[in-house]
PDB file of C-alpha atoms and ligand atoms in Angstrom:
ATOM      1  CA  MET A 214     184.085 174.619 191.865  1.00 92.00           C
ATOM      2  CA  LEU A 215     185.551 173.754 195.258  1.00 96.00           C
ATOM      3  CA  SER A 216     183.966 170.472 196.250  1.00 97.00           C
ATOM      4  CA  ALA A 217     181.229 168.017 195.337  1.00 97.00           C
ATOM      5  CA  SER A 218     179.596 165.605 197.741  1.00 98.00           C
ATOM      6  CA  TRP A 219     177.214 162.851 196.811  1.00 97.00           C
ATOM      7  CA  SER A 220     174.432 161.725 199.100  1.00 98.00           C
ATOM      8  CA  SER A 221     172.992 158.280 198.351  1.00 97.00           C
ATOM      9  CA  ASP A 222     169.965 159.007 200.582  1.00 97.00           C
ATOM     10  CA  ARG A 223     169.011 162.112 198.645  1.00 97.00           C
ATOM     11  CA  ALA A 224     170.460 160.868 195.335  1.00 97.00           C
ATOM     12  CA  ARG A 225     171.952 164.321 194.790  1.00 98.00           C
ATOM     13  CA  TRP A 226     175.259 166.093 194.487  1.00 98.00           C
ATOM     14  CA  THR A 227     175.915 169.143 196.645  1.00 98.00           C
ATOM     15  CA  VAL A 228     178.447 171.378 194.955  1.00 98.00           C
ATOM     16  CA  ARG A 229     180.343 174.219 196.653  1.00 98.00           C
ATOM     17  CA  VAL A 230     181.346 176.964 194.258  1.00 97.00           C
ATOM     18  CA  GLU A 231     183.219 180.243 194.523  1.00 96.00           C
ATOM     19  CA  ARG A 232     182.552 183.051 192.085  1.00 94.00           C
ATOM     20  CA  ALA A 233     185.807 183.977 190.341  1.00 90.00           C
ATOM     21  CA  ASP A 234     184.924 187.705 190.180  1.00 92.00           C
ATOM     22  CA  THR A 235     183.524 188.385 193.662  1.00 94.00           C
ATOM     23  CA  GLY A 236     184.871 185.458 195.689  1.00 94.00           C
ATOM     24  CA  GLU A 237     181.322 184.828 196.918  1.00 96.00           C
ATOM     25  CA  ARG A 238     180.697 181.204 197.892  1.00 96.00           C
ATOM     26  CA  THR A 239     177.442 179.378 197.283  1.00 96.00           C
ATOM     27  CA  THR A 240     176.041 175.854 197.235  1.00 97.00           C
ATOM     28  CA  LEU A 241     174.270 174.204 194.317  1.00 97.00           C
ATOM     29  CA  THR A 242     172.613 170.822 194.132  1.00 98.00           C
ATOM     30  CA  CYS A 243     172.081 168.548 191.141  1.00 98.00           C
ATOM     31  CA  SER A 244     171.387 164.945 190.289  1.00 97.00           C
ATOM     32  CA  TRP A 245     173.875 164.865 187.402  1.00 97.00           C
ATOM     33  CA  LEU A 246     177.296 166.509 187.710  1.00 96.00           C
ATOM     34  CA  PHE A 247     179.427 166.905 184.613  1.00 95.00           C
ATOM     35  CA  CYS A 248     183.009 167.880 185.428  1.00 94.00           C
ATOM     36  CA  ALA A 249     184.513 169.375 182.239  1.00 95.00           C
ATOM     37  CA  SER A 250     187.616 170.547 184.090  1.00 93.00           C
ATOM     38  CA  GLY A 251     190.218 169.070 181.761  1.00 92.00           C
ATOM     39  CA  TYR A 252     193.070 166.890 182.928  1.00 92.00           C
ATOM     40  CA  TYR A 253     195.820 169.360 183.773  1.00 91.00           C
ATOM     41  CA  ARG A 254     196.570 171.493 186.766  1.00 90.00           C
ATOM     42  CA  TYR A 255     196.796 174.941 185.219  1.00 87.00           C
ATOM     43  CA  ASP A 256     197.797 176.982 188.248  1.00 85.00           C
ATOM     44  CA  GLN A 257     201.112 175.174 188.583  1.00 83.00           C
ATOM     45  CA  GLY A 258     203.234 173.839 185.729  1.00 88.00           C
ATOM     46  CA  PHE A 259     205.652 170.943 186.141  1.00 90.00           C
ATOM     47  CA  THR A 260     209.252 172.094 186.554  1.00 89.00           C
ATOM     48  CA  PRO A 261     212.029 169.586 187.200  1.00 93.00           C
ATOM     49  CA  HIS A 262     215.009 170.524 189.344  1.00 94.00           C
ATOM     50  CA  PHE A 263     217.709 172.230 187.300  1.00 96.00           C
ATOM     51  CA  GLU A 264     221.172 172.465 188.781  1.00 96.00           C
ATOM     52  CA  GLY A 265     222.458 176.039 189.178  1.00 97.00           C
ATOM     53  CA  ARG A 266     219.136 177.632 188.234  1.00 96.00           C
ATOM     54  CA  GLU A 267     219.650 180.434 190.762  1.00 96.00           C
ATOM     55  CA  ARG A 268     222.912 181.477 189.050  1.00 97.00           C
ATOM     56  CA  PHE A 269     221.209 182.400 185.781  1.00 98.00           C
ATOM     57  CA  ARG A 270     221.088 186.194 185.300  1.00 97.00           C
ATOM     58  CA  GLY A 271     218.398 186.157 182.598  1.00 97.00           C
ATOM     59  CA  THR A 272     214.665 185.469 182.837  1.00 97.00           C
ATOM     60  CA  ILE A 273     213.184 182.023 183.443  1.00 97.00           C
ATOM     61  CA  VAL A 274     209.554 181.593 182.433  1.00 96.00           C
ATOM     62  CA  HIS A 275     207.172 178.661 182.765  1.00 95.00           C
ATOM     63  CA  PRO A 276     204.479 178.808 180.059  1.00 94.00           C
ATOM     64  CA  GLN A 277     201.770 178.487 182.725  1.00 92.00           C
ATOM     65  CA  HIS A 278     202.977 181.747 184.289  1.00 93.00           C
ATOM     66  CA  TRP A 279     203.729 183.819 181.239  1.00 95.00           C
ATOM     67  CA  PRO A 280     204.533 187.412 182.354  1.00 95.00           C
ATOM     68  CA  GLU A 281     202.307 189.897 180.497  1.00 93.00           C
ATOM     69  CA  ASP A 282     205.270 192.210 180.017  1.00 95.00           C
ATOM     70  CA  LEU A 283     207.793 189.632 178.768  1.00 96.00           C
ATOM     71  CA  ASP A 284     209.620 191.161 175.812  1.00 96.00           C
ATOM     72  CA  HIS A 285     211.706 188.591 173.976  1.00 97.00           C
ATOM     73  CA  ALA A 286     212.341 190.772 170.903  1.00 98.00           C
ATOM     74  CA  GLY A 287     215.995 190.660 169.893  1.00 98.00           C
ATOM     75  CA  LYS A 288     216.816 188.220 172.687  1.00 98.00           C
ATOM     76  CA  ARG A 289     218.375 184.767 172.730  1.00 98.00           C
ATOM     77  CA  VAL A 290     215.698 182.328 173.834  1.00 98.00           C
ATOM     78  CA  VAL A 291     216.133 178.721 174.930  1.00 98.00           C
ATOM     79  CA  VAL A 292     212.957 176.653 175.150  1.00 98.00           C
ATOM     80  CA  ILE A 293     213.441 173.516 177.236  1.00 98.00           C
ATOM     81  CA  GLY A 294     211.217 170.668 176.060  1.00 96.00           C
ATOM     82  CA  SER A 295     209.930 168.968 172.934  1.00 95.00           C
ATOM     83  CA  GLY A 296     206.220 168.608 173.656  1.00 94.00           C
ATOM     84  CA  ALA A 297     203.317 170.516 172.084  1.00 93.00           C
ATOM     85  CA  THR A 298     204.141 173.646 174.122  1.00 94.00           C
ATOM     86  CA  ALA A 299     207.769 173.833 172.945  1.00 97.00           C
ATOM     87  CA  VAL A 300     206.833 172.993 169.364  1.00 97.00           C
ATOM     88  CA  THR A 301     204.206 175.779 169.393  1.00 96.00           C
ATOM     89  CA  LEU A 302     206.402 178.340 171.149  1.00 97.00           C
ATOM     90  CA  LEU A 303     209.447 177.960 168.923  1.00 98.00           C
ATOM     91  CA  PRO A 304     207.935 179.429 165.719  1.00 97.00           C
ATOM     92  CA  ALA A 305     205.841 181.945 167.683  1.00 97.00           C
ATOM     93  CA  MET A 306     208.898 183.418 169.430  1.00 98.00           C
ATOM     94  CA  ALA A 307     211.255 183.076 166.464  1.00 98.00           C
ATOM     95  CA  GLY A 308     209.389 185.910 164.701  1.00 95.00           C
ATOM     96  CA  THR A 309     210.998 188.607 166.864  1.00 97.00           C
ATOM     97  CA  ALA A 310     213.659 186.858 168.979  1.00 98.00           C
ATOM     98  CA  ALA A 311     217.324 187.069 167.968  1.00 98.00           C
ATOM     99  CA  HIS A 312     217.331 183.268 167.975  1.00 98.00           C
ATOM    100  CA  VAL A 313     215.261 180.488 169.553  1.00 98.00           C
ATOM    101  CA  THR A 314     216.812 177.162 170.515  1.00 98.00           C
ATOM    102  CA  MET A 315     214.590 174.236 171.374  1.00 98.00           C
ATOM    103  CA  LEU A 316     216.607 172.181 173.829  1.00 98.00           C
ATOM    104  CA  GLN A 317     215.252 168.663 174.001  1.00 98.00           C
ATOM    105  CA  ARG A 318     216.328 165.597 175.922  1.00 96.00           C
ATOM    106  CA  THR A 319     214.442 163.306 173.510  1.00 96.00           C
ATOM    107  CA  PRO A 320     213.074 164.136 170.036  1.00 97.00           C
ATOM    108  CA  SER A 321     209.316 164.059 169.309  1.00 96.00           C
ATOM    109  CA  TYR A 322     207.576 163.113 166.088  1.00 97.00           C
ATOM    110  CA  ILE A 323     206.587 166.383 164.424  1.00 97.00           C
ATOM    111  CA  MET A 324     204.470 166.533 161.274  1.00 97.00           C
ATOM    112  CA  PRO A 325     203.643 169.610 159.217  1.00 97.00           C
ATOM    113  CA  VAL A 326     199.867 169.929 158.872  1.00 95.00           C
ATOM    114  CA  SER A 327     198.149 172.363 156.534  1.00 94.00           C
ATOM    115  CA  LYS A 328     196.175 175.081 158.343  1.00 93.00           C
ATOM    116  CA  ASN A 329     193.805 175.198 155.422  1.00 93.00           C
ATOM    117  CA  ASP A 330     191.544 172.115 155.185  1.00 94.00           C
ATOM    118  CA  VAL A 331     190.625 172.200 151.487  1.00 94.00           C
ATOM    119  CA  ILE A 332     188.114 169.303 151.698  1.00 95.00           C
ATOM    120  CA  ALA A 333     186.368 170.747 154.766  1.00 95.00           C
ATOM    121  CA  ASN A 334     186.137 174.156 153.120  1.00 95.00           C
ATOM    122  CA  ALA A 335     184.701 172.633 149.914  1.00 96.00           C
ATOM    123  CA  LEU A 336     182.157 170.576 151.892  1.00 95.00           C
ATOM    124  CA  LYS A 337     180.982 173.655 153.802  1.00 95.00           C
ATOM    125  CA  LYS A 338     180.728 175.627 150.586  1.00 95.00           C
ATOM    126  CA  CYS A 339     178.659 172.933 148.820  1.00 95.00           C
ATOM    127  CA  LEU A 340     176.519 171.669 151.718  1.00 95.00           C
ATOM    128  CA  GLY A 341     176.273 174.699 153.989  1.00 96.00           C
ATOM    129  CA  GLN A 342     177.977 175.320 157.324  1.00 95.00           C
ATOM    130  CA  GLU A 343     176.092 172.784 159.447  1.00 96.00           C
ATOM    131  CA  ARG A 344     176.111 169.735 157.168  1.00 96.00           C
ATOM    132  CA  GLY A 345     179.531 170.591 155.792  1.00 95.00           C
ATOM    133  CA  HIS A 346     180.945 170.805 159.310  1.00 96.00           C
ATOM    134  CA  ALA A 347     179.351 167.479 160.324  1.00 97.00           C
ATOM    135  CA  LEU A 348     180.871 165.726 157.299  1.00 96.00           C
ATOM    136  CA  ALA A 349     184.255 167.413 157.751  1.00 96.00           C
ATOM    137  CA  ARG A 350     184.249 166.229 161.364  1.00 97.00           C
ATOM    138  CA  ARG A 351     183.614 162.642 160.257  1.00 97.00           C
ATOM    139  CA  LYS A 352     186.356 162.967 157.665  1.00 96.00           C
ATOM    140  CA  ASN A 353     188.808 164.215 160.300  1.00 96.00           C
ATOM    141  CA  ILE A 354     187.944 161.408 162.709  1.00 97.00           C
ATOM    142  CA  ALA A 355     188.350 158.783 159.933  1.00 98.00           C
ATOM    143  CA  GLN A 356     191.640 160.373 158.854  1.00 95.00           C
ATOM    144  CA  GLN A 357     192.950 160.428 162.425  1.00 95.00           C
ATOM    145  CA  ARG A 358     191.934 156.792 162.912  1.00 97.00           C
ATOM    146  CA  PHE A 359     193.643 155.792 159.685  1.00 97.00           C
ATOM    147  CA  VAL A 360     196.889 157.563 160.593  1.00 96.00           C
ATOM    148  CA  TRP A 361     196.881 156.096 164.098  1.00 96.00           C
ATOM    149  CA  SER A 362     196.184 152.502 163.009  1.00 98.00           C
ATOM    150  CA  PHE A 363     198.704 152.740 160.152  1.00 97.00           C
ATOM    151  CA  CYS A 364     201.383 153.920 162.619  1.00 97.00           C
ATOM    152  CA  ARG A 365     200.560 151.149 165.084  1.00 97.00           C
ATOM    153  CA  ARG A 366     200.398 148.416 162.460  1.00 98.00           C
ATOM    154  CA  TYR A 367     203.379 149.483 160.345  1.00 98.00           C
ATOM    155  CA  PRO A 368     205.646 151.417 162.731  1.00 98.00           C
ATOM    156  CA  LYS A 369     208.772 151.080 160.559  1.00 98.00           C
ATOM    157  CA  ALA A 370     207.000 152.392 157.450  1.00 98.00           C
ATOM    158  CA  ALA A 371     205.388 155.214 159.481  1.00 98.00           C
ATOM    159  CA  ARG A 372     208.758 156.178 160.951  1.00 97.00           C
ATOM    160  CA  ARG A 373     210.360 156.204 157.477  1.00 97.00           C
ATOM    161  CA  PHE A 374     207.500 158.322 156.089  1.00 97.00           C
ATOM    162  CA  ILE A 375     207.687 160.895 158.899  1.00 98.00           C
ATOM    163  CA  ARG A 376     211.469 161.080 158.513  1.00 97.00           C
ATOM    164  CA  TRP A 377     211.093 161.594 154.758  1.00 98.00           C
ATOM    165  CA  VAL A 378     208.559 164.413 155.271  1.00 98.00           C
ATOM    166  CA  ASN A 379     210.787 166.036 157.939  1.00 98.00           C
ATOM    167  CA  ALA A 380     213.927 165.796 155.784  1.00 98.00           C
ATOM    168  CA  ARG A 381     212.109 167.575 152.917  1.00 97.00           C
ATOM    169  CA  GLN A 382     211.205 170.419 155.277  1.00 97.00           C
ATOM    170  CA  LEU A 383     214.716 170.841 156.668  1.00 97.00           C
ATOM    171  CA  PRO A 384     217.852 172.330 155.091  1.00 96.00           C
ATOM    172  CA  GLU A 385     220.142 170.142 152.976  1.00 95.00           C
ATOM    173  CA  GLY A 386     222.433 167.976 155.116  1.00 95.00           C
ATOM    174  CA  TYR A 387     220.460 168.627 158.326  1.00 97.00           C
ATOM    175  CA  PRO A 388     221.012 165.929 161.028  1.00 98.00           C
ATOM    176  CA  VAL A 389     217.400 164.687 160.879  1.00 98.00           C
ATOM    177  CA  ASP A 390     218.078 161.513 162.863  1.00 97.00           C
ATOM    178  CA  GLU A 391     219.695 163.368 165.729  1.00 97.00           C
ATOM    179  CA  HIS A 392     216.837 165.810 166.303  1.00 98.00           C
ATOM    180  CA  PHE A 393     213.689 164.339 164.732  1.00 97.00           C
ATOM    181  CA  ASN A 394     213.969 160.580 165.156  1.00 96.00           C
ATOM    182  CA  PRO A 395     212.550 159.511 168.545  1.00 97.00           C
ATOM    183  CA  PRO A 396     213.652 156.233 170.174  1.00 97.00           C
ATOM    184  CA  TYR A 397     209.993 155.091 170.346  1.00 97.00           C
ATOM    185  CA  ASP A 398     207.476 154.299 167.577  1.00 97.00           C
ATOM    186  CA  PRO A 399     204.999 156.845 166.155  1.00 97.00           C
ATOM    187  CA  TRP A 400     202.003 157.268 168.484  1.00 96.00           C
ATOM    188  CA  ASP A 401     203.710 155.460 171.401  1.00 96.00           C
ATOM    189  CA  GLN A 402     203.562 159.059 172.514  1.00 93.00           C
ATOM    190  CA  ARG A 403     201.524 161.884 171.019  1.00 89.00           C
ATOM    191  CA  LEU A 404     202.606 163.135 167.620  1.00 93.00           C
ATOM    192  CA  CYS A 405     202.981 166.934 167.434  1.00 95.00           C
ATOM    193  CA  ALA A 406     201.466 168.906 164.573  1.00 95.00           C
ATOM    194  CA  ALA A 407     203.283 171.949 163.171  1.00 97.00           C
ATOM    195  CA  PRO A 408     200.693 174.157 161.409  1.00 96.00           C
ATOM    196  CA  ASP A 409     201.915 174.752 157.835  1.00 96.00           C
ATOM    197  CA  GLY A 410     205.294 173.409 159.006  1.00 97.00           C
ATOM    198  CA  ASP A 411     205.958 176.621 160.946  1.00 97.00           C
ATOM    199  CA  LEU A 412     208.645 175.018 163.106  1.00 98.00           C
ATOM    200  CA  PHE A 413     210.547 173.746 160.076  1.00 98.00           C
ATOM    201  CA  LYS A 414     210.232 177.141 158.359  1.00 98.00           C
ATOM    202  CA  ALA A 415     211.832 178.840 161.384  1.00 98.00           C
ATOM    203  CA  VAL A 416     214.702 176.320 161.345  1.00 98.00           C
ATOM    204  CA  ARG A 417     215.164 176.766 157.568  1.00 97.00           C
ATOM    205  CA  ALA A 418     215.268 180.538 157.974  1.00 97.00           C
ATOM    206  CA  GLY A 419     218.038 180.201 160.580  1.00 97.00           C
ATOM    207  CA  LYS A 420     215.780 181.878 163.178  1.00 98.00           C
ATOM    208  CA  ALA A 421     215.569 178.751 165.293  1.00 98.00           C
ATOM    209  CA  SER A 422     217.482 175.578 165.982  1.00 98.00           C
ATOM    210  CA  VAL A 423     217.046 172.281 167.769  1.00 98.00           C
ATOM    211  CA  VAL A 424     219.596 170.858 170.187  1.00 98.00           C
ATOM    212  CA  THR A 425     219.317 167.332 171.572  1.00 98.00           C
ATOM    213  CA  ASP A 426     221.236 167.045 174.808  1.00 98.00           C
ATOM    214  CA  ARG A 427     220.812 167.104 178.589  1.00 97.00           C
ATOM    215  CA  ILE A 428     221.270 170.059 180.889  1.00 97.00           C
ATOM    216  CA  ALA A 429     224.273 169.689 183.182  1.00 98.00           C
ATOM    217  CA  THR A 430     223.759 173.052 184.874  1.00 98.00           C
ATOM    218  CA  PHE A 431     222.477 176.561 184.400  1.00 98.00           C
ATOM    219  CA  THR A 432     225.253 179.160 184.229  1.00 98.00           C
ATOM    220  CA  GLU A 433     225.155 182.966 184.607  1.00 98.00           C
ATOM    221  CA  ASP A 434     224.728 183.266 180.839  1.00 97.00           C
ATOM    222  CA  GLY A 435     222.562 180.282 179.913  1.00 98.00           C
ATOM    223  CA  VAL A 436     222.884 176.526 180.187  1.00 98.00           C
ATOM    224  CA  ARG A 437     225.785 174.112 180.005  1.00 98.00           C
ATOM    225  CA  LEU A 438     224.962 170.757 178.466  1.00 98.00           C
ATOM    226  CA  GLU A 439     226.273 167.330 179.360  1.00 98.00           C
ATOM    227  CA  SER A 440     228.217 167.303 176.070  1.00 97.00           C
ATOM    228  CA  GLY A 441     230.094 170.357 177.382  1.00 97.00           C
ATOM    229  CA  ARG A 442     228.408 172.693 174.904  1.00 97.00           C
ATOM    230  CA  GLU A 443     227.122 176.027 176.263  1.00 97.00           C
ATOM    231  CA  LEU A 444     223.904 177.672 175.111  1.00 98.00           C
ATOM    232  CA  GLY A 445     223.786 181.397 175.782  1.00 98.00           C
ATOM    233  CA  ALA A 446     220.350 182.722 176.697  1.00 98.00           C
ATOM    234  CA  ASP A 447     218.606 185.874 177.833  1.00 98.00           C
ATOM    235  CA  VAL A 448     215.291 184.076 178.313  1.00 98.00           C
ATOM    236  CA  VAL A 449     214.801 180.408 179.214  1.00 98.00           C
ATOM    237  CA  VAL A 450     211.312 178.959 178.837  1.00 98.00           C
ATOM    238  CA  THR A 451     210.744 175.750 180.781  1.00 97.00           C
ATOM    239  CA  ALA A 452     208.157 174.026 178.569  1.00 96.00           C
ATOM    240  CA  THR A 453     208.577 170.951 180.729  1.00 95.00           C
ATOM    241  CA  GLY A 454     204.982 169.905 181.056  1.00 91.00           C
ATOM    242  CA  LEU A 455     202.056 170.016 183.380  1.00 91.00           C
ATOM    243  CA  ASN A 456     200.836 167.959 186.256  1.00 90.00           C
ATOM    244  CA  VAL A 457     197.791 165.819 185.606  1.00 90.00           C
ATOM    245  CA  GLN A 458     194.845 166.665 187.791  1.00 91.00           C
ATOM    246  CA  ALA A 459     191.499 164.879 187.904  1.00 90.00           C
ATOM    247  CA  PHE A 460     188.193 166.694 188.523  1.00 92.00           C
ATOM    248  CA  GLY A 461     189.822 170.135 188.606  1.00 92.00           C
ATOM    249  CA  GLY A 462     191.390 169.448 192.000  1.00 91.00           C
ATOM    250  CA  ILE A 463     188.063 169.625 193.813  1.00 95.00           C
ATOM    251  CA  ARG A 464     187.368 167.677 196.997  1.00 95.00           C
ATOM    252  CA  ILE A 465     184.955 164.826 196.257  1.00 96.00           C
ATOM    253  CA  THR A 466     183.062 162.919 198.901  1.00 96.00           C
ATOM    254  CA  VAL A 467     180.551 160.101 198.621  1.00 96.00           C
ATOM    255  CA  ASP A 468     178.302 159.674 201.641  1.00 97.00           C
ATOM    256  CA  GLY A 469     180.770 161.606 203.764  1.00 95.00           C
ATOM    257  CA  GLU A 470     183.798 159.601 202.666  1.00 95.00           C
ATOM    258  CA  GLU A 471     186.497 161.339 200.640  1.00 95.00           C
ATOM    259  CA  VAL A 472     187.311 159.881 197.215  1.00 93.00           C
ATOM    260  CA  ARG A 473     190.954 160.342 196.269  1.00 88.00           C
ATOM    261  CA  PRO A 474     191.894 159.856 192.583  1.00 82.00           C
ATOM    262  CA  PRO A 475     195.272 158.101 192.071  1.00 76.00           C
ATOM    263  CA  THR A 476     198.290 160.399 192.379  1.00 69.00           C
ATOM    264  CA  PRO A 477     199.292 161.240 188.801  1.00 62.00           C
ATOM    265  CA  SER A 478     202.746 161.776 187.320  1.00 62.00           C
ATOM    266  CA  PRO A 479     203.776 164.802 185.220  1.00 65.00           C
ATOM    267  CA  THR A 480     203.103 164.717 181.461  1.00 69.00           C
ATOM    268  CA  ARG A 481     204.535 166.573 178.508  1.00 64.00           C
ATOM    269  CA  ALA A 482     202.278 169.213 176.993  1.00 68.00           C
TER     270      ALA A 482
HETATM  271  C1  FAD B 661     200.286 173.227 174.963  1.00 61.33           C
HETATM  272  C2  FAD B 661     199.122 172.353 174.557  1.00 61.33           C
HETATM  273  C3  FAD B 661     198.918 172.125 173.212  1.00 61.33           C
HETATM  274  C4  FAD B 661     197.852 171.327 172.807  1.00 61.33           C
HETATM  275  N1  FAD B 661     197.674 171.138 171.477  1.00 61.33           N
HETATM  276  C5  FAD B 661     196.615 170.419 171.060  1.00 61.33           C
HETATM  277  C6  FAD B 661     196.365 170.251 169.668  1.00 61.33           C
HETATM  278  O1  FAD B 661     197.105 170.753 168.816  1.00 61.33           O
HETATM  279  N2  FAD B 661     195.293 169.505 169.291  1.00 61.33           N
HETATM  280  C7  FAD B 661     194.452 168.951 170.224  1.00 61.33           C
HETATM  281  O2  FAD B 661     193.470 168.312 169.827  1.00 61.33           O
HETATM  282  N3  FAD B 661     194.671 169.095 171.540  1.00 61.33           N
HETATM  283  C8  FAD B 661     195.722 169.807 171.986  1.00 61.33           C
HETATM  284  N4  FAD B 661     195.946 169.950 173.316  1.00 61.33           N
HETATM  285  C9  FAD B 661     195.058 169.263 174.255  1.00 61.33           C
HETATM  286  C10 FAD B 661     193.758 170.043 174.421  1.00 61.33           C
HETATM  287  O3  FAD B 661     194.053 171.371 174.811  1.00 61.33           O
HETATM  288  C11 FAD B 661     192.914 169.359 175.501  1.00 61.33           C
HETATM  289  O4  FAD B 661     192.708 168.011 175.140  1.00 61.33           O
HETATM  290  C12 FAD B 661     191.562 170.040 175.626  1.00 61.33           C
HETATM  291  O5  FAD B 661     191.739 171.390 175.946  1.00 61.33           O
HETATM  292  C13 FAD B 661     190.741 169.358 176.730  1.00 61.33           C
HETATM  293  O6  FAD B 661     189.505 170.009 176.764  1.00 61.33           O
HETATM  294  P1  FAD B 661     188.617 170.062 178.053  1.00 61.33           P
HETATM  295  O7  FAD B 661     187.428 170.912 177.739  1.00 61.33           O
HETATM  296  O8  FAD B 661     188.384 168.676 178.541  1.00 61.33           O
HETATM  297  O9  FAD B 661     189.501 170.775 179.186  1.00 61.33           O
HETATM  298  P2  FAD B 661     190.240 172.181 179.218  1.00 61.33           P
HETATM  299  O10 FAD B 661     190.360 172.813 177.886  1.00 61.33           O
HETATM  300  O11 FAD B 661     191.469 171.926 180.008  1.00 61.33           O
HETATM  301  O12 FAD B 661     189.221 173.084 180.043  1.00 61.33           O
HETATM  302  C14 FAD B 661     188.989 172.875 181.433  1.00 61.33           C
HETATM  303  C15 FAD B 661     188.359 174.116 182.023  1.00 61.33           C
HETATM  304  O13 FAD B 661     187.914 173.839 183.357  1.00 61.33           O
HETATM  305  C16 FAD B 661     188.346 174.880 184.223  1.00 61.33           C
HETATM  306  N5  FAD B 661     188.514 174.314 185.573  1.00 61.33           N
HETATM  307  C17 FAD B 661     189.442 173.430 186.020  1.00 61.33           C
HETATM  308  N6  FAD B 661     189.256 173.159 187.315  1.00 61.33           N
HETATM  309  C18 FAD B 661     188.186 173.879 187.710  1.00 61.33           C
HETATM  310  C19 FAD B 661     187.508 174.025 188.971  1.00 61.33           C
HETATM  311  N7  FAD B 661     187.869 173.387 190.089  1.00 61.33           N
HETATM  312  N8  FAD B 661     186.444 174.858 189.012  1.00 61.33           N
HETATM  313  C20 FAD B 661     186.055 175.522 187.899  1.00 61.33           C
HETATM  314  N9  FAD B 661     186.657 175.431 186.689  1.00 61.33           N
HETATM  315  C21 FAD B 661     187.709 174.621 186.612  1.00 61.33           C
HETATM  316  C22 FAD B 661     189.656 175.368 183.629  1.00 61.33           C
HETATM  317  O14 FAD B 661     189.922 176.683 184.054  1.00 61.33           O
HETATM  318  C23 FAD B 661     189.337 175.291 182.123  1.00 61.33           C
HETATM  319  O15 FAD B 661     188.674 176.440 181.702  1.00 61.33           O
HETATM  320  C24 FAD B 661     196.988 170.753 173.766  1.00 61.33           C
HETATM  321  C25 FAD B 661     197.190 171.002 175.132  1.00 61.33           C
HETATM  322  C26 FAD B 661     198.255 171.786 175.533  1.00 61.33           C
HETATM  323  C27 FAD B 661     198.449 172.080 177.004  1.00 61.33           C
END
């Protein structure tokens, strides 16, 4: 979809579209336009300026532009970020990489969540797919609401509980507070889910680690941190977020006048 213009006289939208396969452009009209285009700009990830980036001799990848032929097997990987992308990539890459380091400026709340929903499965088995799914959906919404309101109402207790769960998943003596204790309360920002605790498993197995620090500069062999520590890397993944984009970036006009959504700021993904 390229643009949508509303005419009050005709009470209709005129929508310009371009076919992805042929590039052919056409016009459609409708009285109701539903724009299910998400909230991120997918063709361009957010990448902050990193000092010395051009010196790095390895590969730098943004998750939005993942090279089909990227082979990270046996390589030292540094993933910059602590949002959902970094938390998902760490265990996925740790399987074959020599080592994966998640380099974060600020920790996120990360909770292990079982991939297997026993109650949902039992409901579907007893009530059939359709009714079981409907009930499981209600259960999940209620559960999510409960967790969210508990965190907002009792932030200290929620923080202690998350820390306790994290500590149980991590090796003995692990610096939990340094890497898994954010400066903000649970659900001030989104809480990340680790399916079956995959991130913690990778850390326990020694296949991955978390470093909380700031990048001073890229070097030929990796990154130097503000603490002075150096992280060697063959591949650096900049999981530094996406830019928010309303209405899929299309041009919107109402009675010939362009409507410009507010300019958004980058968010962590
Ligand atoms: C790394 C990451 C991890 C996430 N993890 C979770 C999670 O664990 N749990 C969870 O609930 N949510 C998660 N989310 C959020 C979740 O993905 C989004 O909330 C959800 O995808 C939004 O759905 P949507 O249908 O509104 O938009 P999207 O899934 O973003 O779909 C929008 C579609 O519109 C298309 N489009 C955009 N612009 C145009 C245009 N101009 N013309 C035509 N087509 C266009 C896009 O190509 C895309 O296909 C995650 C997001 C990210 C990035």
